[in-house]
PDB file of C-alpha atoms and ligand atoms in Angstrom:
ATOM      1  CA  MET U   1      77.111  75.377  74.295  1.00 72.00           C
ATOM      2  CA  ALA U   2      73.634  76.742  74.609  1.00 93.00           C
ATOM      3  CA  ILE U   3      71.650  79.883  74.151  1.00 97.00           C
ATOM      4  CA  LYS U   4      69.634  80.398  77.329  1.00 98.00           C
ATOM      5  CA  LYS U   5      66.439  82.265  78.017  1.00 98.00           C
ATOM      6  CA  ILE U   6      67.135  85.652  79.619  1.00 98.00           C
ATOM      7  CA  LEU U   7      64.990  86.444  82.656  1.00 98.00           C
ATOM      8  CA  LYS U   8      63.042  89.688  82.334  1.00 98.00           C
ATOM      9  CA  TYR U   9      62.575  92.474  84.863  1.00 98.00           C
ATOM     10  CA  GLY U  10      59.840  91.413  87.285  1.00 96.00           C
ATOM     11  CA  GLU U  11      61.297  87.919  87.698  1.00 97.00           C
ATOM     12  CA  PRO U  12      61.920  87.622  91.499  1.00 96.00           C
ATOM     13  CA  SER U  13      65.243  85.743  91.172  1.00 96.00           C
ATOM     14  CA  LEU U  14      66.823  88.811  89.530  1.00 98.00           C
ATOM     15  CA  ARG U  15      66.513  90.416  92.983  1.00 98.00           C
ATOM     16  CA  GLU U  16      68.275  87.607  94.842  1.00 98.00           C
ATOM     17  CA  PRO U  17      71.926  87.922  95.876  1.00 98.00           C
ATOM     18  CA  SER U  18      74.101  85.281  94.199  1.00 98.00           C
ATOM     19  CA  LYS U  19      76.401  82.763  95.886  1.00 98.00           C
ATOM     20  CA  GLU U  20      80.199  82.520  95.714  1.00 98.00           C
ATOM     21  CA  VAL U  21      81.733  79.968  93.368  1.00 98.00           C
ATOM     22  CA  HIS U  22      83.838  77.556  95.432  1.00 97.00           C
ATOM     23  CA  LYS U  23      85.570  75.775  92.595  1.00 96.00           C
ATOM     24  CA  VAL U  24      86.006  76.823  88.978  1.00 96.00           C
ATOM     25  CA  SER U  25      84.835  73.430  87.742  1.00 97.00           C
ATOM     26  CA  LYS U  26      83.772  72.100  84.362  1.00 97.00           C
ATOM     27  CA  LYS U  27      80.226  73.094  85.298  1.00 97.00           C
ATOM     28  CA  ILE U  28      81.349  76.703  85.718  1.00 98.00           C
ATOM     29  CA  ALA U  29      83.171  76.555  82.363  1.00 97.00           C
ATOM     30  CA  GLU U  30      79.893  75.438  80.758  1.00 98.00           C
ATOM     31  CA  LEU U  31      78.012  78.234  82.509  1.00 98.00           C
ATOM     32  CA  VAL U  32      80.544  80.770  81.164  1.00 98.00           C
ATOM     33  CA  GLN U  33      80.150  79.382  77.633  1.00 98.00           C
ATOM     34  CA  ASP U  34      76.353  79.646  77.932  1.00 98.00           C
ATOM     35  CA  LEU U  35      76.708  83.251  79.113  1.00 98.00           C
ATOM     36  CA  PHE U  36      78.869  84.157  76.101  1.00 98.00           C
ATOM     37  CA  ASP U  37      76.615  82.303  73.642  1.00 98.00           C
ATOM     38  CA  THR U  38      73.529  84.031  75.039  1.00 98.00           C
ATOM     39  CA  MET U  39      75.148  87.475  75.323  1.00 98.00           C
ATOM     40  CA  TYR U  40      76.418  87.444  71.728  1.00 97.00           C
ATOM     41  CA  THR U  41      73.084  86.142  70.399  1.00 97.00           C
ATOM     42  CA  PHE U  42      71.259  89.100  71.949  1.00 96.00           C
ATOM     43  CA  ASN U  43      74.026  91.650  71.203  1.00 95.00           C
ATOM     44  CA  GLY U  44      74.764  92.441  74.834  1.00 96.00           C
ATOM     45  CA  VAL U  45      77.895  94.029  76.275  1.00 97.00           C
ATOM     46  CA  GLY U  46      77.693  91.870  79.388  1.00 98.00           C
ATOM     47  CA  LEU U  47      75.628  89.133  80.975  1.00 98.00           C
ATOM     48  CA  ALA U  48      75.479  87.872  84.550  1.00 98.00           C
ATOM     49  CA  ALA U  49      74.623  84.312  85.611  1.00 98.00           C
ATOM     50  CA  PRO U  50      71.462  85.308  87.544  1.00 98.00           C
ATOM     51  CA  GLN U  51      70.045  86.663  84.266  1.00 98.00           C
ATOM     52  CA  ILE U  52      69.926  83.102  82.935  1.00 98.00           C
ATOM     53  CA  GLY U  53      68.539  81.776  86.202  1.00 97.00           C
ATOM     54  CA  VAL U  54      71.796  80.713  87.867  1.00 98.00           C
ATOM     55  CA  ASN U  55      72.407  82.595  91.137  1.00 98.00           C
ATOM     56  CA  LEU U  56      76.208  82.274  91.160  1.00 98.00           C
ATOM     57  CA  ARG U  57      78.789  85.091  91.247  1.00 98.00           C
ATOM     58  CA  VAL U  58      79.824  84.929  87.591  1.00 98.00           C
ATOM     59  CA  TYR U  59      79.544  87.362  84.702  1.00 98.00           C
ATOM     60  CA  VAL U  60      81.033  87.944  81.280  1.00 98.00           C
ATOM     61  CA  ILE U  61      81.749  91.172  79.388  1.00 98.00           C
ATOM     62  CA  ASP U  62      82.763  92.005  75.853  1.00 98.00           C
ATOM     63  CA  ALA U  63      83.079  95.784  75.673  1.00 96.00           C
ATOM     64  CA  SER U  64      84.335  95.782  72.073  1.00 94.00           C
ATOM     65  CA  THR U  65      83.209  98.536  69.767  1.00 88.00           C
ATOM     66  CA  LYS U  66      83.735  98.838  66.036  1.00 86.00           C
ATOM     67  CA  ASP U  67      86.848 100.985  66.494  1.00 88.00           C
ATOM     68  CA  ASN U  68      88.099  99.310  69.641  1.00 87.00           C
ATOM     69  CA  PRO U  69      88.135  95.504  69.689  1.00 90.00           C
ATOM     70  CA  MET U  70      88.650  94.050  73.177  1.00 91.00           C
ATOM     71  CA  LYS U  71      89.202  90.654  74.702  1.00 94.00           C
ATOM     72  CA  PRO U  72      86.085  88.938  76.083  1.00 97.00           C
ATOM     73  CA  LEU U  73      86.382  88.853  79.871  1.00 98.00           C
ATOM     74  CA  VAL U  74      85.179  86.381  82.515  1.00 98.00           C
ATOM     75  CA  PHE U  75      84.657  87.507  86.123  1.00 98.00           C
ATOM     76  CA  ILE U  76      84.217  84.866  88.827  1.00 98.00           C
ATOM     77  CA  ASN U  77      83.707  86.001  92.464  1.00 98.00           C
ATOM     78  CA  PRO U  78      84.461  89.631  91.501  1.00 98.00           C
ATOM     79  CA  LYS U  79      85.078  92.364  94.065  1.00 98.00           C
ATOM     80  CA  ILE U  80      85.198  96.065  93.262  1.00 98.00           C
ATOM     81  CA  ILE U  81      88.176  97.114  95.394  1.00 98.00           C
ATOM     82  CA  LYS U  82      88.445 100.767  94.379  1.00 98.00           C
ATOM     83  CA  LYS U  83      86.090 103.294  92.818  1.00 97.00           C
ATOM     84  CA  SER U  84      86.261 107.005  92.090  1.00 96.00           C
ATOM     85  CA  GLY U  85      84.757 109.793  90.023  1.00 96.00           C
ATOM     86  CA  ALA U  86      81.211 109.871  88.739  1.00 97.00           C
ATOM     87  CA  ILE U  87      79.425 109.924  85.422  1.00 96.00           C
ATOM     88  CA  ILE U  88      75.862 109.888  84.116  1.00 97.00           C
ATOM     89  CA  GLU U  89      75.292 107.786  81.018  1.00 97.00           C
ATOM     90  CA  GLU U  90      72.346 106.086  79.392  1.00 97.00           C
ATOM     91  CA  GLU U  91      72.241 102.356  80.092  1.00 97.00           C
ATOM     92  CA  GLY U  92      70.230  99.332  79.118  1.00 97.00           C
ATOM     93  CA  CYS U  93      70.103  95.683  80.129  1.00 98.00           C
ATOM     94  CA  LEU U  94      69.248  92.420  78.378  1.00 98.00           C
ATOM     95  CA  SER U  95      66.660  91.834  81.124  1.00 98.00           C
ATOM     96  CA  PHE U  96      64.952  95.100  80.046  1.00 98.00           C
ATOM     97  CA  PRO U  97      64.568  94.709  76.264  1.00 94.00           C
ATOM     98  CA  GLU U  98      64.756  98.033  74.376  1.00 94.00           C
ATOM     99  CA  ALA U  99      64.612 100.074  77.585  1.00 96.00           C
ATOM    100  CA  TYR U 100      67.258 102.720  78.295  1.00 97.00           C
ATOM    101  CA  THR U 101      67.590 105.424  80.920  1.00 97.00           C
ATOM    102  CA  PRO U 102      70.399 107.630  82.321  1.00 97.00           C
ATOM    103  CA  VAL U 103      72.043 106.230  85.462  1.00 97.00           C
ATOM    104  CA  ARG U 104      74.795 107.280  87.882  1.00 97.00           C
ATOM    105  CA  ARG U 105      78.027 105.286  87.896  1.00 97.00           C
ATOM    106  CA  TYR U 106      81.577 105.577  89.130  1.00 97.00           C
ATOM    107  CA  LYS U 107      83.992 106.714  86.440  1.00 97.00           C
ATOM    108  CA  ASN U 108      86.887 104.482  87.492  1.00 98.00           C
ATOM    109  CA  VAL U 109      86.853 101.055  89.104  1.00 98.00           C
ATOM    110  CA  LYS U 110      89.447  98.515  90.096  1.00 98.00           C
ATOM    111  CA  VAL U 111      88.082  94.984  90.148  1.00 98.00           C
ATOM    112  CA  LYS U 112      89.605  91.787  91.458  1.00 98.00           C
ATOM    113  CA  ALA U 113      88.201  88.469  90.233  1.00 98.00           C
ATOM    114  CA  GLN U 114      89.057  84.950  89.114  1.00 98.00           C
ATOM    115  CA  ASP U 115      89.271  84.014  85.457  1.00 98.00           C
ATOM    116  CA  ILE U 116      88.089  80.824  83.763  1.00 97.00           C
ATOM    117  CA  ASN U 117      91.240  79.021  84.984  1.00 96.00           C
ATOM    118  CA  GLY U 118      90.565  80.049  88.571  1.00 96.00           C
ATOM    119  CA  ARG U 119      93.468  82.499  88.522  1.00 97.00           C
ATOM    120  CA  THR U 120      93.043  85.805  90.326  1.00 98.00           C
ATOM    121  CA  PHE U 121      93.466  88.987  88.290  1.00 98.00           C
ATOM    122  CA  VAL U 122      93.103  92.701  88.955  1.00 98.00           C
ATOM    123  CA  LEU U 123      91.756  95.025  86.288  1.00 98.00           C
ATOM    124  CA  ASP U 124      91.518  98.817  86.114  1.00 98.00           C
ATOM    125  CA  ALA U 125      88.758 100.349  84.032  1.00 97.00           C
ATOM    126  CA  THR U 126      88.824 104.131  83.767  1.00 97.00           C
ATOM    127  CA  ASP U 127      87.292 107.280  82.238  1.00 96.00           C
ATOM    128  CA  GLY U 128      83.691 106.095  82.464  1.00 95.00           C
ATOM    129  CA  SER U 129      84.457 103.676  79.632  1.00 95.00           C
ATOM    130  CA  LEU U 130      81.953 101.099  78.482  1.00 96.00           C
ATOM    131  CA  LEU U 131      84.054  98.506  80.313  1.00 97.00           C
ATOM    132  CA  ALA U 132      84.072 100.512  83.574  1.00 98.00           C
ATOM    133  CA  ARG U 133      80.312 100.860  83.472  1.00 98.00           C
ATOM    134  CA  ALA U 134      79.691  97.251  82.435  1.00 98.00           C
ATOM    135  CA  ILE U 135      81.796  95.982  85.372  1.00 98.00           C
ATOM    136  CA  GLN U 136      79.534  97.915  87.772  1.00 98.00           C
ATOM    137  CA  HIS U 137      76.320  96.967  85.966  1.00 98.00           C
ATOM    138  CA  GLU U 138      77.106  93.246  85.949  1.00 98.00           C
ATOM    139  CA  TYR U 139      78.448  93.310  89.507  1.00 98.00           C
ATOM    140  CA  ASP U 140      75.113  94.734  90.623  1.00 98.00           C
ATOM    141  CA  HIS U 141      73.287  91.737  89.140  1.00 98.00           C
ATOM    142  CA  LEU U 142      75.158  89.508  91.615  1.00 98.00           C
ATOM    143  CA  GLU U 143      73.727  91.618  94.450  1.00 98.00           C
ATOM    144  CA  GLY U 144      70.183  91.650  93.094  1.00 98.00           C
ATOM    145  CA  ILE U 145      70.552  95.309  92.103  1.00 98.00           C
ATOM    146  CA  LEU U 146      69.305  96.465  88.678  1.00 98.00           C
ATOM    147  CA  PHE U 147      70.390  99.447  86.579  1.00 98.00           C
ATOM    148  CA  ILE U 148      67.025 101.068  87.045  1.00 97.00           C
ATOM    149  CA  ASP U 149      67.806 101.402  90.798  1.00 98.00           C
ATOM    150  CA  HIS U 150      70.494 103.953  89.803  1.00 97.00           C
ATOM    151  CA  CYS U 151      68.190 106.016  87.575  1.00 97.00           C
ATOM    152  CA  VAL U 152      68.675 109.775  87.625  1.00 95.00           C
ATOM    153  CA  ASN U 153      64.972 110.538  87.216  1.00 95.00           C
ATOM    154  CA  ARG U 154      62.493 107.981  88.469  1.00 95.00           C
ATOM    155  CA  PHE U 155      59.521 109.578  86.699  1.00 96.00           C
ATOM    156  CA  GLU U 156      61.246 109.441  83.343  1.00 96.00           C
ATOM    157  CA  ALA U 157      62.385 105.902  84.110  1.00 97.00           C
ATOM    158  CA  ASP U 158      58.810 104.891  84.942  1.00 97.00           C
ATOM    159  CA  GLU U 159      57.505 106.357  81.697  1.00 97.00           C
ATOM    160  CA  MET U 160      60.178 104.518  79.759  1.00 97.00           C
ATOM    161  CA  LEU U 161      59.434 101.192  81.471  1.00 98.00           C
ATOM    162  CA  LYS U 162      55.729 101.605  80.812  1.00 97.00           C
ATOM    163  CA  LYS U 163      56.405 102.232  77.142  1.00 97.00           C
ATOM    164  CA  HIS U 164      58.201  98.893  76.955  1.00 97.00           C
ATOM    165  CA  ASN U 165      55.533  96.990  78.894  1.00 96.00           C
ATOM    166  CA  LEU U 166      57.848  96.427  81.842  1.00 97.00           C
ATOM    167  CA  PRO U 167      56.894  96.715  85.543  1.00 97.00           C
ATOM    168  CA  PRO U 168      57.413 100.136  87.205  1.00 96.00           C
ATOM    169  CA  VAL U 169      60.437 101.268  89.211  1.00 96.00           C
ATOM    170  CA  GLU U 170      60.547  99.575  92.617  1.00 96.00           C
ATOM    171  CA  GLU U 171      60.609 102.532  94.976  1.00 95.00           C
ATOM    172  CA  ASP U 172      62.144 100.661  97.906  1.00 96.00           C
ATOM    173  CA  LYS U 173      65.069  99.611  95.683  1.00 97.00           C
ATOM    174  CA  LEU U 174      66.010 103.103  94.473  1.00 96.00           C
ATOM    175  CA  LEU U 175      69.566 104.050  95.485  1.00 96.00           C
ATOM    176  CA  GLU U 176      70.348 107.437  97.026  1.00 90.00           C
ATOM    177  CA  GLU U 177      74.071 107.523  96.158  1.00 92.00           C
ATOM    178  CA  PRO U 178      75.127 110.726  97.999  1.00 92.00           C
ATOM    179  CA  GLU U 179      78.791 109.967  97.185  1.00 92.00           C
ATOM    180  CA  LEU U 180      78.102 109.923  93.445  1.00 94.00           C
ATOM    181  CA  GLU U 181      75.836 112.968  93.721  1.00 92.00           C
ATOM    182  CA  ALA U 182      78.643 114.932  95.415  1.00 92.00           C
ATOM    183  CA  GLU U 183      81.134 113.874  92.745  1.00 91.00           C
ATOM    184  CA  LEU U 184      78.738 114.916  89.986  1.00 92.00           C
ATOM    185  CA  LYS U 185      78.282 118.352  91.604  1.00 90.00           C
ATOM    186  CA  ASN U 186      82.072 118.774  91.681  1.00 84.00           C
ATOM    187  CA  ASN U 187      82.173 118.080  87.970  1.00 75.00           C
ATOM    188  CA  ASP U 188      79.910 121.036  87.188  1.00 68.00           C
TER     189      ASP U 188
HETATM  190 ZN1  LIG O   1      71.886  93.908  83.110  1.00 85.61          ZN
END
């Protein structure tokens, strides 16, 4: 059990794709415990292994709110197998302390992953819920993608990053997301 240092935006390893876990070993169980300990210490909704300097395909989420307690979840080797709808919501990240900006996300996702016992499970998260968005946010970390890459307005995002003494938006990383854009237009 250990509280780890969270890597901040600008750290190159946050941009590296993470590797598959081949065996859900004792080492992975320790990594998961460290992720929970660190996430709860810093009041996060989710935390991915690369954020504590381990480039493996593992993340944890606890999307509980005051009115809606939920089970803490472990995702090992996750795959998003279905996605639909679109939503714009403000998001933050433990690697971007105090910084929030609106981003585009799918409303509904179906994810397949292994749990802490190595058993495969499938989970549906719908309605643009905190869980649905966290699954996408944390999944991105395993690909070296950061929430800021989904920002709706890069100029506003830049201003916000500057205010929090963080590096600017990386222009070559910005995502176009025509599919989400089309969905959002349909919503209007
Ligand atoms: Zn994050």
